[in-house]
Coordinates of C-alpha atoms (C1' of nucleotides) in Angstrom, one line a residue:
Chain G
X1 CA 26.1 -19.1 -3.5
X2 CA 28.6 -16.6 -5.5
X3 CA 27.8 -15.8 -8.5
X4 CA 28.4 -18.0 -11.5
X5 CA 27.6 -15.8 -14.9
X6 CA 29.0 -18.1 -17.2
X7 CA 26.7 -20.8 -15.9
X8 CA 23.1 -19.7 -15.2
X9 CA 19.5 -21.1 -16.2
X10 CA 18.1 -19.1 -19.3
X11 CA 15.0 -17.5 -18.8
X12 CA 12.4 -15.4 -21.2
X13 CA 11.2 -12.2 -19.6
X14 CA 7.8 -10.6 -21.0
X15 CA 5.8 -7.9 -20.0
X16 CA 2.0 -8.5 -18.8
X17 CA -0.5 -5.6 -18.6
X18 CA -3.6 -5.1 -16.5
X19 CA -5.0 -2.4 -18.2
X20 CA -8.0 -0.5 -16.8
X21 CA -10.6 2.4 -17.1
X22 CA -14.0 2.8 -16.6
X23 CA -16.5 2.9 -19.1
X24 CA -20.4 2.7 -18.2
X25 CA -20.0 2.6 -14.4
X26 CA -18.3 -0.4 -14.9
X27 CA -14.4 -1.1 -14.1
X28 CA -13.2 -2.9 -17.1
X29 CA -10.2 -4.5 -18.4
X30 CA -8.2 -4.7 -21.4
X31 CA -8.2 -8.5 -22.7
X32 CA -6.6 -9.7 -26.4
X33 CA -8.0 -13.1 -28.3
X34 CA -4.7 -15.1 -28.0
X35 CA -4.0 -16.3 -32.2
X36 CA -2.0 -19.1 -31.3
X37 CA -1.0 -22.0 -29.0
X38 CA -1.4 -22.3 -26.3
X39 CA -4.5 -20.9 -25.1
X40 CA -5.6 -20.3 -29.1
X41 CA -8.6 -18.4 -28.9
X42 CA -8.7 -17.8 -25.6
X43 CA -8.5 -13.9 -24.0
X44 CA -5.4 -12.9 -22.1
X45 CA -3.8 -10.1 -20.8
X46 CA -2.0 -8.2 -23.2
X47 CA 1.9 -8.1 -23.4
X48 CA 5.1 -9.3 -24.9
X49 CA 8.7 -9.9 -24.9
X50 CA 11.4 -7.3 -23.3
X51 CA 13.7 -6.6 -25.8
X52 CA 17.9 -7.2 -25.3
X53 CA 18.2 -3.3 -24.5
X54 CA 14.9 -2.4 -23.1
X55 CA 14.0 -1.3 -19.6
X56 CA 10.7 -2.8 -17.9
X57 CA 9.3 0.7 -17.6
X58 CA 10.0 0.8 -20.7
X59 CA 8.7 -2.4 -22.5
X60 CA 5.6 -2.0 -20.4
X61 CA 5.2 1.8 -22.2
X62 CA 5.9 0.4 -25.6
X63 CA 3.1 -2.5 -25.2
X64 CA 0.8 -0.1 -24.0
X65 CA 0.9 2.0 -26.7
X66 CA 1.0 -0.5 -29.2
X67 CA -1.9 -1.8 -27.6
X68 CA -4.3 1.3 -27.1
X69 CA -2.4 4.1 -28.4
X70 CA -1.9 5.4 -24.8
X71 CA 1.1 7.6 -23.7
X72 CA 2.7 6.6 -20.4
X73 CA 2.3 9.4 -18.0
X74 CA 6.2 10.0 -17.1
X75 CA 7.3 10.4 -20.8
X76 CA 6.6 13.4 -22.1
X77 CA 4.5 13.1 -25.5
X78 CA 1.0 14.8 -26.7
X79 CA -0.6 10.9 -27.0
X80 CA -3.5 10.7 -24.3
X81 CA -1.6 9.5 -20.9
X82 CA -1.9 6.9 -18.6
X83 CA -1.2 6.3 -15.2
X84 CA 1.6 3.2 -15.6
X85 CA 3.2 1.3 -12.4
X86 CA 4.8 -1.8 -11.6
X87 CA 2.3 -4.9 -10.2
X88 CA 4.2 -7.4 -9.7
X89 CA 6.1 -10.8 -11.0
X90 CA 5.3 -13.9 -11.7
X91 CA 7.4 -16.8 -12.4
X92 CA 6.2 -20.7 -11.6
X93 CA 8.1 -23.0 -13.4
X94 CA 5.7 -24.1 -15.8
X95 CA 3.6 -21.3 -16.0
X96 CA 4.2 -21.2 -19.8
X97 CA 4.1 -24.9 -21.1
X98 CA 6.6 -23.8 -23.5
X99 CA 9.2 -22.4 -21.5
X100 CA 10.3 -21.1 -18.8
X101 CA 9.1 -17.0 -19.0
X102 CA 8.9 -14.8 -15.9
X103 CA 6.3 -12.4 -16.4
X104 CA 6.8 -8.4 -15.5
X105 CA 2.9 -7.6 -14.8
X106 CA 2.0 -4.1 -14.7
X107 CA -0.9 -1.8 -13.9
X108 CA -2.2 0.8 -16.1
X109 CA -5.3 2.9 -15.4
X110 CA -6.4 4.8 -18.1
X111 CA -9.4 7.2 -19.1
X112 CA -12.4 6.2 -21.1
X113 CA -11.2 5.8 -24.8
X114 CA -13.5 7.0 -27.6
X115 CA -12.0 3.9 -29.5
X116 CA -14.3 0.8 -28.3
X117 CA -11.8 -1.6 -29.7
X118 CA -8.5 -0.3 -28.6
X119 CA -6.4 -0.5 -32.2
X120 CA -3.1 -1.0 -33.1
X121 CA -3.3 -5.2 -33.0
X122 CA -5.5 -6.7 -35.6
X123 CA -6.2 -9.6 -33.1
X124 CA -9.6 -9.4 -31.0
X125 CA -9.7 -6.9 -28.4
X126 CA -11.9 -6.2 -26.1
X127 CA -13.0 -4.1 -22.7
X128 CA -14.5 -6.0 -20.4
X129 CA -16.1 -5.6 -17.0
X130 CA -13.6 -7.4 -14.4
X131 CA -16.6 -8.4 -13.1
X132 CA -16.8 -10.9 -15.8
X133 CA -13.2 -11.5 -16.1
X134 CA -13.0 -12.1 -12.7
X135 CA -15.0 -15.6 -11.8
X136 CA -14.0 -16.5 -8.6
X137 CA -12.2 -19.5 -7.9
X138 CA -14.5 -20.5 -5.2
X139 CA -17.7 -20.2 -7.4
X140 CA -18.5 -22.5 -10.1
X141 CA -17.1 -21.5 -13.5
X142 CA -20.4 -22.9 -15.0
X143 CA -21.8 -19.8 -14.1
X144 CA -23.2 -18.9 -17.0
X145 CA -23.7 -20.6 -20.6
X146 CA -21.1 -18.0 -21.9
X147 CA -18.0 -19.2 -22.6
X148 CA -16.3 -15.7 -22.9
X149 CA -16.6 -15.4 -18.8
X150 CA -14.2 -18.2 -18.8
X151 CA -10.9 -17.6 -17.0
X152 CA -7.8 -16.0 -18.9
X153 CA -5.1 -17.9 -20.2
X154 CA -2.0 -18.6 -17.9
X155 CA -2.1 -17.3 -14.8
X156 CA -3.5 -14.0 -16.4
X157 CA -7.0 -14.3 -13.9
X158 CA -4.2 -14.1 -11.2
X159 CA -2.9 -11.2 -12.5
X160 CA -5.7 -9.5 -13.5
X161 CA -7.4 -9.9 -9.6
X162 CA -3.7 -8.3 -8.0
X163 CA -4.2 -5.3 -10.4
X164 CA -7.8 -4.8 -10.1
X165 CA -7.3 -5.1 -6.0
X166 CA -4.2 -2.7 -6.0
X167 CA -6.2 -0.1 -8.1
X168 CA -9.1 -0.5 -5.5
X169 CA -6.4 -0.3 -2.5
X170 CA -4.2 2.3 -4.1
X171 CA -7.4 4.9 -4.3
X172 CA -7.8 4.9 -1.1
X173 CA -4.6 6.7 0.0
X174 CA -3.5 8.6 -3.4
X175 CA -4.9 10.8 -6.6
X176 CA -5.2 7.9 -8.6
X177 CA -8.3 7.8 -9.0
X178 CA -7.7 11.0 -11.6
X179 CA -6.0 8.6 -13.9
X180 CA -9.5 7.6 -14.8
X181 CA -10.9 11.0 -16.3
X182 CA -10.2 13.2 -18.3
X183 CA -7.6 16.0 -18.2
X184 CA -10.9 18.5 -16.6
X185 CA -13.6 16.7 -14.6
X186 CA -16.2 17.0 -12.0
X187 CA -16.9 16.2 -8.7
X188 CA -19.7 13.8 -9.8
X189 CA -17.5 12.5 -12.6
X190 CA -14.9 11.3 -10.2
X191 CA -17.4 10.3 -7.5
X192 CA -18.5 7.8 -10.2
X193 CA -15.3 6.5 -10.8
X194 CA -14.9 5.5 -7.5
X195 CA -18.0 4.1 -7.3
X196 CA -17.4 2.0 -10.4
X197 CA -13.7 0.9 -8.7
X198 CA -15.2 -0.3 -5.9
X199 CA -18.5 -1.0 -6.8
X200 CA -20.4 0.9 -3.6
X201 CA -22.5 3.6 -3.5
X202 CA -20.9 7.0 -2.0
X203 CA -23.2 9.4 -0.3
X204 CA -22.7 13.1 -3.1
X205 CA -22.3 15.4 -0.2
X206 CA -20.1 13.5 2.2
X207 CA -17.6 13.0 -1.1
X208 CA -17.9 16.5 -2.0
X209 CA -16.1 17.6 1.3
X210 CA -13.9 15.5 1.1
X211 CA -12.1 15.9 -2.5
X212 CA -12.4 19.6 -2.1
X213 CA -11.3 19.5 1.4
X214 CA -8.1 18.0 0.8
X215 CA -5.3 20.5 0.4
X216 CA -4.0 19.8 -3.6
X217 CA -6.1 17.3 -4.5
X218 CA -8.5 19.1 -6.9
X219 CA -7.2 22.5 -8.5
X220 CA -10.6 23.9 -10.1
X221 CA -9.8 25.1 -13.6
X222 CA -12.4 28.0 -14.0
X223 CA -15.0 26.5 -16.3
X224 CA -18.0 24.4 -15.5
X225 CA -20.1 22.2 -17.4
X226 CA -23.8 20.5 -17.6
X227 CA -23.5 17.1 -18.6
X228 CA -26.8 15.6 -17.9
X229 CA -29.8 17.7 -16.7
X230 CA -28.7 19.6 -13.2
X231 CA -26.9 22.4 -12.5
X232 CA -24.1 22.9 -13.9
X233 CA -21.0 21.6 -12.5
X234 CA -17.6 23.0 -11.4
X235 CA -14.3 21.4 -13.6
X236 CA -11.4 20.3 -12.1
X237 CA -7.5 19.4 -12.5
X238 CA -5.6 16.8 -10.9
X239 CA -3.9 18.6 -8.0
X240 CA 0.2 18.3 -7.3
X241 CA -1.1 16.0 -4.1
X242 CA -0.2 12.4 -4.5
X243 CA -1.1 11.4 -1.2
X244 CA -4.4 11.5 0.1
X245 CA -4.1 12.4 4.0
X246 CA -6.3 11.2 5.8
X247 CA -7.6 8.5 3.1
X248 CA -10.8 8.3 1.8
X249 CA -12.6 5.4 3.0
X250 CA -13.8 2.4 1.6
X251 CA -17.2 1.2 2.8
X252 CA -17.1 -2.2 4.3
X253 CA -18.1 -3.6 7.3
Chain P
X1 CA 3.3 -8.4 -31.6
X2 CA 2.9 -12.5 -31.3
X3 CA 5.0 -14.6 -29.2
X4 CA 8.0 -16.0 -31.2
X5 CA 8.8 -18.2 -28.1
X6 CA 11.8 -19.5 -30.2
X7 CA 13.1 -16.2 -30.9
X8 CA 13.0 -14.7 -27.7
X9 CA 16.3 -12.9 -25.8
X10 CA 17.8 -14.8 -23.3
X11 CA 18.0 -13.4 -19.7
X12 CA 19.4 -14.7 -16.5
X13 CA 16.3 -13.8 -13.0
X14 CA 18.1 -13.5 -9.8
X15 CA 16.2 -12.8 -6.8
X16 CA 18.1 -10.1 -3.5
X17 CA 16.8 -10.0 -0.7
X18 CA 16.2 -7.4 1.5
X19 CA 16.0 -8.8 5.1
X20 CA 15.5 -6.2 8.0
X21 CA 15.4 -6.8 11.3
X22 CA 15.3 -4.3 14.5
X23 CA 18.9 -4.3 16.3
X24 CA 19.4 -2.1 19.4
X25 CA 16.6 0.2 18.9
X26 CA 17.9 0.5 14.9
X27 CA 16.3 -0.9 12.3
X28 CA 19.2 -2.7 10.2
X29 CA 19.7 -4.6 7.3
X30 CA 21.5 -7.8 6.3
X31 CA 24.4 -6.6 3.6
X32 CA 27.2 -9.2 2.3
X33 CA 30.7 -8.3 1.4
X34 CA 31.0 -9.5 -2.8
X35 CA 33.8 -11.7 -3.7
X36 CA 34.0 -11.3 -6.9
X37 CA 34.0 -8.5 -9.6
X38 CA 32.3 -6.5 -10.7
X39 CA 32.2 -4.7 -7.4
X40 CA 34.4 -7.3 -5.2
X41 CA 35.1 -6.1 -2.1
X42 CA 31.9 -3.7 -1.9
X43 CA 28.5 -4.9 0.2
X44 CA 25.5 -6.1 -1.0
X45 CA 22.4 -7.4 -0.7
X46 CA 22.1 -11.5 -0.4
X47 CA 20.6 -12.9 -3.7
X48 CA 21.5 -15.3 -6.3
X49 CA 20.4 -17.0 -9.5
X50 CA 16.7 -18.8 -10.0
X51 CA 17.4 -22.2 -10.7
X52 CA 15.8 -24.1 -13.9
X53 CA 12.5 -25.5 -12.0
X54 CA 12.5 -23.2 -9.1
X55 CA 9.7 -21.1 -8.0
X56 CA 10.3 -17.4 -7.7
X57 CA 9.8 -17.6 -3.9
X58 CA 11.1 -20.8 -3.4
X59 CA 14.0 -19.1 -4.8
X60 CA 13.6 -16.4 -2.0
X61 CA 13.3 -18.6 0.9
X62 CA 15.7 -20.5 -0.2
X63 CA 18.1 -18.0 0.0
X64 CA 16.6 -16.6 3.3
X65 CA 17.2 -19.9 4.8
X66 CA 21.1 -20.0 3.3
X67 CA 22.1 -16.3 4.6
X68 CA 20.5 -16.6 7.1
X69 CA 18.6 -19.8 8.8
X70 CA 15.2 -18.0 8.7
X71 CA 12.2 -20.1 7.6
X72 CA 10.0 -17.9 5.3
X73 CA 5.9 -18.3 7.1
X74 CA 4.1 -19.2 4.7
X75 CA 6.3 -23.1 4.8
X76 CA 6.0 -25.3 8.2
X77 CA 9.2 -26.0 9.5
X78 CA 10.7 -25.6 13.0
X79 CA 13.2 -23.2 12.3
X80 CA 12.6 -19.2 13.8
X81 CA 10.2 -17.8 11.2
X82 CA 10.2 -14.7 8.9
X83 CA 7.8 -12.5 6.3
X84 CA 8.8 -13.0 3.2
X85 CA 7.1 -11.1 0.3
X86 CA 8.0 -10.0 -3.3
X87 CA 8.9 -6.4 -3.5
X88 CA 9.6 -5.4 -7.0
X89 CA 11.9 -6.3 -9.8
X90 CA 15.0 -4.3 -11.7
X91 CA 15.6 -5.1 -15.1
X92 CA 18.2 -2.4 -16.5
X93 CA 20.3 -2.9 -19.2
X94 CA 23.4 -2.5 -17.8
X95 CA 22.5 -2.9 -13.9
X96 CA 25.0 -5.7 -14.1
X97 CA 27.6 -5.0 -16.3
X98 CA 28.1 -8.7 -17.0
X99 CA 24.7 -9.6 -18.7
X100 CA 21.0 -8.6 -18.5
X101 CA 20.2 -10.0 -15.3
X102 CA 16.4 -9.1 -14.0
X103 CA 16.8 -9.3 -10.0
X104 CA 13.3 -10.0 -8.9
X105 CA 13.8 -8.2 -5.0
X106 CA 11.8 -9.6 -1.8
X107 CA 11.3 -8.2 1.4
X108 CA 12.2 -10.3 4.3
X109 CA 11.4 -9.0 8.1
X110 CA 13.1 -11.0 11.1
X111 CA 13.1 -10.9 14.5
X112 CA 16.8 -10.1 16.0
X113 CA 18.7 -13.3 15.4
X114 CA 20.8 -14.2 17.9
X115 CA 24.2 -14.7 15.9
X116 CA 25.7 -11.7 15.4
X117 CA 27.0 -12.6 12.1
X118 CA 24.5 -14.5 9.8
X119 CA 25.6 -17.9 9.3
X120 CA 25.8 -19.9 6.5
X121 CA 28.1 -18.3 4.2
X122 CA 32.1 -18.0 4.4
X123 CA 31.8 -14.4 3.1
X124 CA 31.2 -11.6 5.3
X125 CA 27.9 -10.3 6.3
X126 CA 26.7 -7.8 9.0
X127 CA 23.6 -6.0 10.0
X128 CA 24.6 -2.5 9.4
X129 CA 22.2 0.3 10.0
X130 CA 19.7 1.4 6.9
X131 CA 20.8 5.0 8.2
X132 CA 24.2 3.9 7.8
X133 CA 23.8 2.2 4.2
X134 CA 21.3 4.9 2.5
X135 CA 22.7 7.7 2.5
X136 CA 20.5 10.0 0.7
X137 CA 21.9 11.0 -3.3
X138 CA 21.2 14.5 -2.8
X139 CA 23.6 14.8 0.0
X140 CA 27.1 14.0 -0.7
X141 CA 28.2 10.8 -0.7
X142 CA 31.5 12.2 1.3
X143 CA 29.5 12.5 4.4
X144 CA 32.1 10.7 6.5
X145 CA 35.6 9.3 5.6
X146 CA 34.1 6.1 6.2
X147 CA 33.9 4.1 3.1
X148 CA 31.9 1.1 4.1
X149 CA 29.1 3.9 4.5
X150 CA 29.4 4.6 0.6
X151 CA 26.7 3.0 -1.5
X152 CA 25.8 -0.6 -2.2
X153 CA 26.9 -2.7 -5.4
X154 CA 24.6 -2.4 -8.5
X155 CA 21.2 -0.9 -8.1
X156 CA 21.2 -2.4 -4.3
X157 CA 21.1 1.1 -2.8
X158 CA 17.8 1.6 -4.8
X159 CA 16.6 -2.0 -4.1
X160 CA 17.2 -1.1 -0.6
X161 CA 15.2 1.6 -0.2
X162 CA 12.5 0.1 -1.5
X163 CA 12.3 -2.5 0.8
X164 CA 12.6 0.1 3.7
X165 CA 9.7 2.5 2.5
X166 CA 7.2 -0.6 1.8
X167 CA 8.3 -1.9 5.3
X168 CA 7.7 1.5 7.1
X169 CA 4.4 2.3 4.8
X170 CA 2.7 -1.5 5.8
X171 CA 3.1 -1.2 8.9
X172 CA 1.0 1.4 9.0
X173 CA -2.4 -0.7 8.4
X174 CA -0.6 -4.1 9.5
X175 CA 0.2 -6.4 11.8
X176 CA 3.3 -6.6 9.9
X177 CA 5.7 -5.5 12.6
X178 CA 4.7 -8.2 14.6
X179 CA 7.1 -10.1 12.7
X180 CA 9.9 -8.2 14.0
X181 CA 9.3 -9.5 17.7
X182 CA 10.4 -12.9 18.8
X183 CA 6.8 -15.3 19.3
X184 CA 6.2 -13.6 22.7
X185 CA 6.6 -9.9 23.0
X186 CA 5.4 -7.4 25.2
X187 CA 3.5 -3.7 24.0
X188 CA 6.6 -2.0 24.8
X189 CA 8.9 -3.9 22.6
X190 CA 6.7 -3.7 19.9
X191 CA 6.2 0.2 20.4
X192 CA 10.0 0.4 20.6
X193 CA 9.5 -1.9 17.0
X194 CA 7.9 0.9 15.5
X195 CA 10.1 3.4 16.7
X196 CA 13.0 2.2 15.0
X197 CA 11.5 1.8 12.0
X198 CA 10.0 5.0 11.7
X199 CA 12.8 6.6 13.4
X200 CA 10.1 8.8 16.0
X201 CA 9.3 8.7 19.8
X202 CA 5.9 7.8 20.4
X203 CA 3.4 7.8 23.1
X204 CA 3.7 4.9 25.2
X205 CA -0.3 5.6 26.5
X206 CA -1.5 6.4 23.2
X207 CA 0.3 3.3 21.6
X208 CA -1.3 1.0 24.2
X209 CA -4.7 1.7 23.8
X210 CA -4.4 1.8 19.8
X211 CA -2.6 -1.8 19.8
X212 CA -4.7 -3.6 23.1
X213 CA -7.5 -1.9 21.6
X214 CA -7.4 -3.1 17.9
X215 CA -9.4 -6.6 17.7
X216 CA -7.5 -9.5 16.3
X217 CA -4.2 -7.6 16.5
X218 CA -2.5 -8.7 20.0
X219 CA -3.8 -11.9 22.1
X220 CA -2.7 -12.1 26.2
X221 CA -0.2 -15.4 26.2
X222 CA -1.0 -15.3 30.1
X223 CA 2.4 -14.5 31.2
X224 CA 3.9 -11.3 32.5
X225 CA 7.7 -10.0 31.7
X226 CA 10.3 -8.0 33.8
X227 CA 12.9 -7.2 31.5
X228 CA 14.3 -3.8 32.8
X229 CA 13.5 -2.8 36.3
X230 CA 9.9 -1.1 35.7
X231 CA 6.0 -2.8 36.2
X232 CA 6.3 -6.3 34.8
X233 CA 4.1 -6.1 31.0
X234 CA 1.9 -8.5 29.9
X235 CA 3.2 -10.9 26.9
X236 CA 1.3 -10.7 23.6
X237 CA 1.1 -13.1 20.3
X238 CA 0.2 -11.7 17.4
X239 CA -3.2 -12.3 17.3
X240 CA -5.1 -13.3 13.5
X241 CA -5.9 -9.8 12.0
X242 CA -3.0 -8.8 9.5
X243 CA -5.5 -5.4 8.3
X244 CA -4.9 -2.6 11.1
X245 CA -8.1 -0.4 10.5
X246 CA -8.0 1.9 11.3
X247 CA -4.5 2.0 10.5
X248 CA -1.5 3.2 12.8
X249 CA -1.1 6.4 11.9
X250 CA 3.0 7.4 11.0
X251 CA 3.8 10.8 12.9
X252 CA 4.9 13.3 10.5
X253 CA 4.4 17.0 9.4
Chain D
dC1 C1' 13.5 6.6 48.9
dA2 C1' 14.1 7.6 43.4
dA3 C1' 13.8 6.0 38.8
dA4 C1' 11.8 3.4 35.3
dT5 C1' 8.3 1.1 32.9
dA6 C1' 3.3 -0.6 32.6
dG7 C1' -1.3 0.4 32.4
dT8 C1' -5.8 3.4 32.8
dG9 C1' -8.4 7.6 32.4
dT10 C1' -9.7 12.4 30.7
dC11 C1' -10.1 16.2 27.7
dT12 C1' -10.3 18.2 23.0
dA13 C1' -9.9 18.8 18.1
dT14 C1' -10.7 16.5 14.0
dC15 C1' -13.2 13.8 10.9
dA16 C1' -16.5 10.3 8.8
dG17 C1' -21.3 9.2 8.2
dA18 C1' -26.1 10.6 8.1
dC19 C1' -29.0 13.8 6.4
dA20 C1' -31.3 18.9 5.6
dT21 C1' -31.3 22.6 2.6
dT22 C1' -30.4 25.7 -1.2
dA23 C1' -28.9 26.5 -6.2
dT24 C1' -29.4 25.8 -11.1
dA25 C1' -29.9 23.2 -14.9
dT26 C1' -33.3 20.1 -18.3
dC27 C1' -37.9 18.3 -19.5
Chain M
dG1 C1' -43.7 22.7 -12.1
dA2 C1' -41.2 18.1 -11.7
dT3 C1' -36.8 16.2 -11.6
dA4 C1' -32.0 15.8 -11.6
dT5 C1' -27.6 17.1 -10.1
dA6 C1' -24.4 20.4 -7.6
dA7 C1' -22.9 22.6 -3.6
dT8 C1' -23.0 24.0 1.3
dG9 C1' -24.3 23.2 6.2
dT10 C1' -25.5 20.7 10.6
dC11 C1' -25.4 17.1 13.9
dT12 C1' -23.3 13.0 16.2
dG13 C1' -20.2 9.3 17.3
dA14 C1' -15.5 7.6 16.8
dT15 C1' -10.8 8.5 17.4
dA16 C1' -6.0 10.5 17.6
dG17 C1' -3.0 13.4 20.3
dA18 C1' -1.8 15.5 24.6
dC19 C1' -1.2 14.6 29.2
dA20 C1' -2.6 13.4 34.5
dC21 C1' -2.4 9.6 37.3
dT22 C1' -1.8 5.0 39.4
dA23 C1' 0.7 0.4 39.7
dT24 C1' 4.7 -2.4 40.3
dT25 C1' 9.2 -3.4 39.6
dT26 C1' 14.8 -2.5 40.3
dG27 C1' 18.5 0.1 42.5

DNA sequence: CAAATAGTGTCTATCAGACATTATATC
DNA sequence: GATATAATGTCTGATAGACACTATTTG
């Protein structure tokens, strides 16, 4: 079919996010109270329209700063960054009961923010575990008597499980686990962060060699630091590496 | 910001296709010759417009099927089957100087089709090389005084390369590039699978006793092969497991 | 016979997982 | 001293890469 420009279905593109970071050992979420119909009142991935002249990339970076205040990591800028990447689209015809709007999703991993509700929006906001987010479909929803572990509005639970499993898969093989801390950070620090991802155990020592035995992973920036009663503990950069050769496993079986 | 669904920008979703299949030990992909401006005359990718109540990959498959005859898996059907997955989407202003148009790209993999020429359409279209059609931007784009070898129409060339990095990265820890192999298929066709897409020389010993010995990943049909003058091979199916792990590891360094 | 491909086996270096041990902080 | 965390080391089983060898076809 050739192209026919004059004649095509109109569509409304917005951007979703899926934004995480851990806080408490726990991989959480970003999630907005929605102020109108439909889904009033319930939560929902945060987003919003692309404008006439703006990128994805670009849309996406503009709603995550207005959203938490975070700087996406390619754009240059002294706001806290954030790792930022494309998920993935979604489009069903009636996905929105108003209209038909194809939906950008995109992942953003982000460190611990001192804010506990991220500002910029006076609607509700809110981190929360994906653990909660993240019913499954197969178990009952009647979990529990708390209505708040609900699912998401739209198709946002659908979104919010393909960023939460890329994050988990995308570890594996790259740096990105950094994106969670801070600029400097320890071993243990990180270790915990991939614990909280996945939600396993990793044996201290076996982890250990392995972040510092991978060639630009881990650049050690001189200091060190106690945090909580040991000795104290060596910081670290985020090396140049992106790759992570041979991966670090994920325990299943 | 709310939603102001009645005050939203209008744009027109088209998905392209990137459909690759191995031809002649060379992994190729499907490129159509444009009819029209802007860029008549150049080649493409296959794609067109997402119509009104149209699912994004019903819009895919159905534009597989049209270019091509291929039956995306995931629908029954007796046609010759083919992956079909989403693979990222492009939304520049400006990628088509026409309109905003967001092209939502998906990844199609194929067994080689008998027709030399995909059917279908009137216009021309070819399997050409990927080595032919992405030349690299940091070499010069006069590499040859061939000009079909120049770059694709819109952001294609970008779109395409793309499609061939996820396909050469997922086959790595998938059964993915069983889908490149008619139903039956023998352990040196699909060695000679992944040579072309990776563009190395493997070991044939080595590659037999990762793929035979990988549960779930090749089941024995029963029969045995001749196809040029050596020991007749056993035929294969691709057996249940689409998670290689440990994964096939990609040569390089 | 030679040549080509299929399939099995062997050796070695590397690495993940399990776990011991030492180092240095707080309480 | 007890306890907690950091950092290094040791052992073992699994596996990838290199390569020898046998099996079975075509020419």
């Amino acid at each position: 079919m050739p192209y026919e420009p004059s004649a095509f279905p109109p569509f409304a593109v917005t951007v979703d996010l899926v934004v995480l970071t851990v806080r408490r050992h726990a991989l959480c979420a970003l999630a907005v109270r929605r102020g109108e119909a439909p889904y009033e009142g319930k939560w929902a991935l945060p987003g919003g329209f692309v404008r006439a002249d703006e990128d994805l990339d670009s849309a996406a970076a503009r709603e995550l700063a207005e959203e938490t205040g975070l700087q996406a990591h390619d754009t240059a800028g002294g706001l806290p960054g954030a790792h930022l990447e494309q998920l993935a689209t979604y489009g069903d015809p009636g996905r929105d009961p108003r209209m038909r709007v194809v939906s950008v999703a995109h992942l953003a991993l982000a460190p611990d923010l001192p804010s506990p509700t991220p500002g910029g929006d006076a609607r509700g906001a809110r981190w929360a575990p994906v653990e909660d987010l993240l019913v499954d479909d197969a178990s009952t929803r009647r979990h529990a008597d708390d209505g708040d572990k609900a699912s998401l509005a739209f198709d946002h639970d659908q979104i919010l499980a393909a960023g939460v499993e890329r994050a988990r898969s995308k570890i594996e093989y790259s740096s990105l686990a950094t994106a969670f801390c801070p600029p400097e950070f320890t071993v243990g620090e990180l270790r915990r962060v991939y614990e909280a991802v996945w939600g396993v155990a990793l044996d201290p020592r076996n982890f250990h060699r392995k972040v510092t035995g991978t060639p630009g992973f881990l650049v050690p920036s001189g200091g060190t630091t106690t945090r909580q009663g040991g000795r104290p503990a060596q910081l670290f950069r985020a090396g140049g590496a992106n790759l992570l050769n041979p991966p670090m496993l994920r325990p299943e079986v």
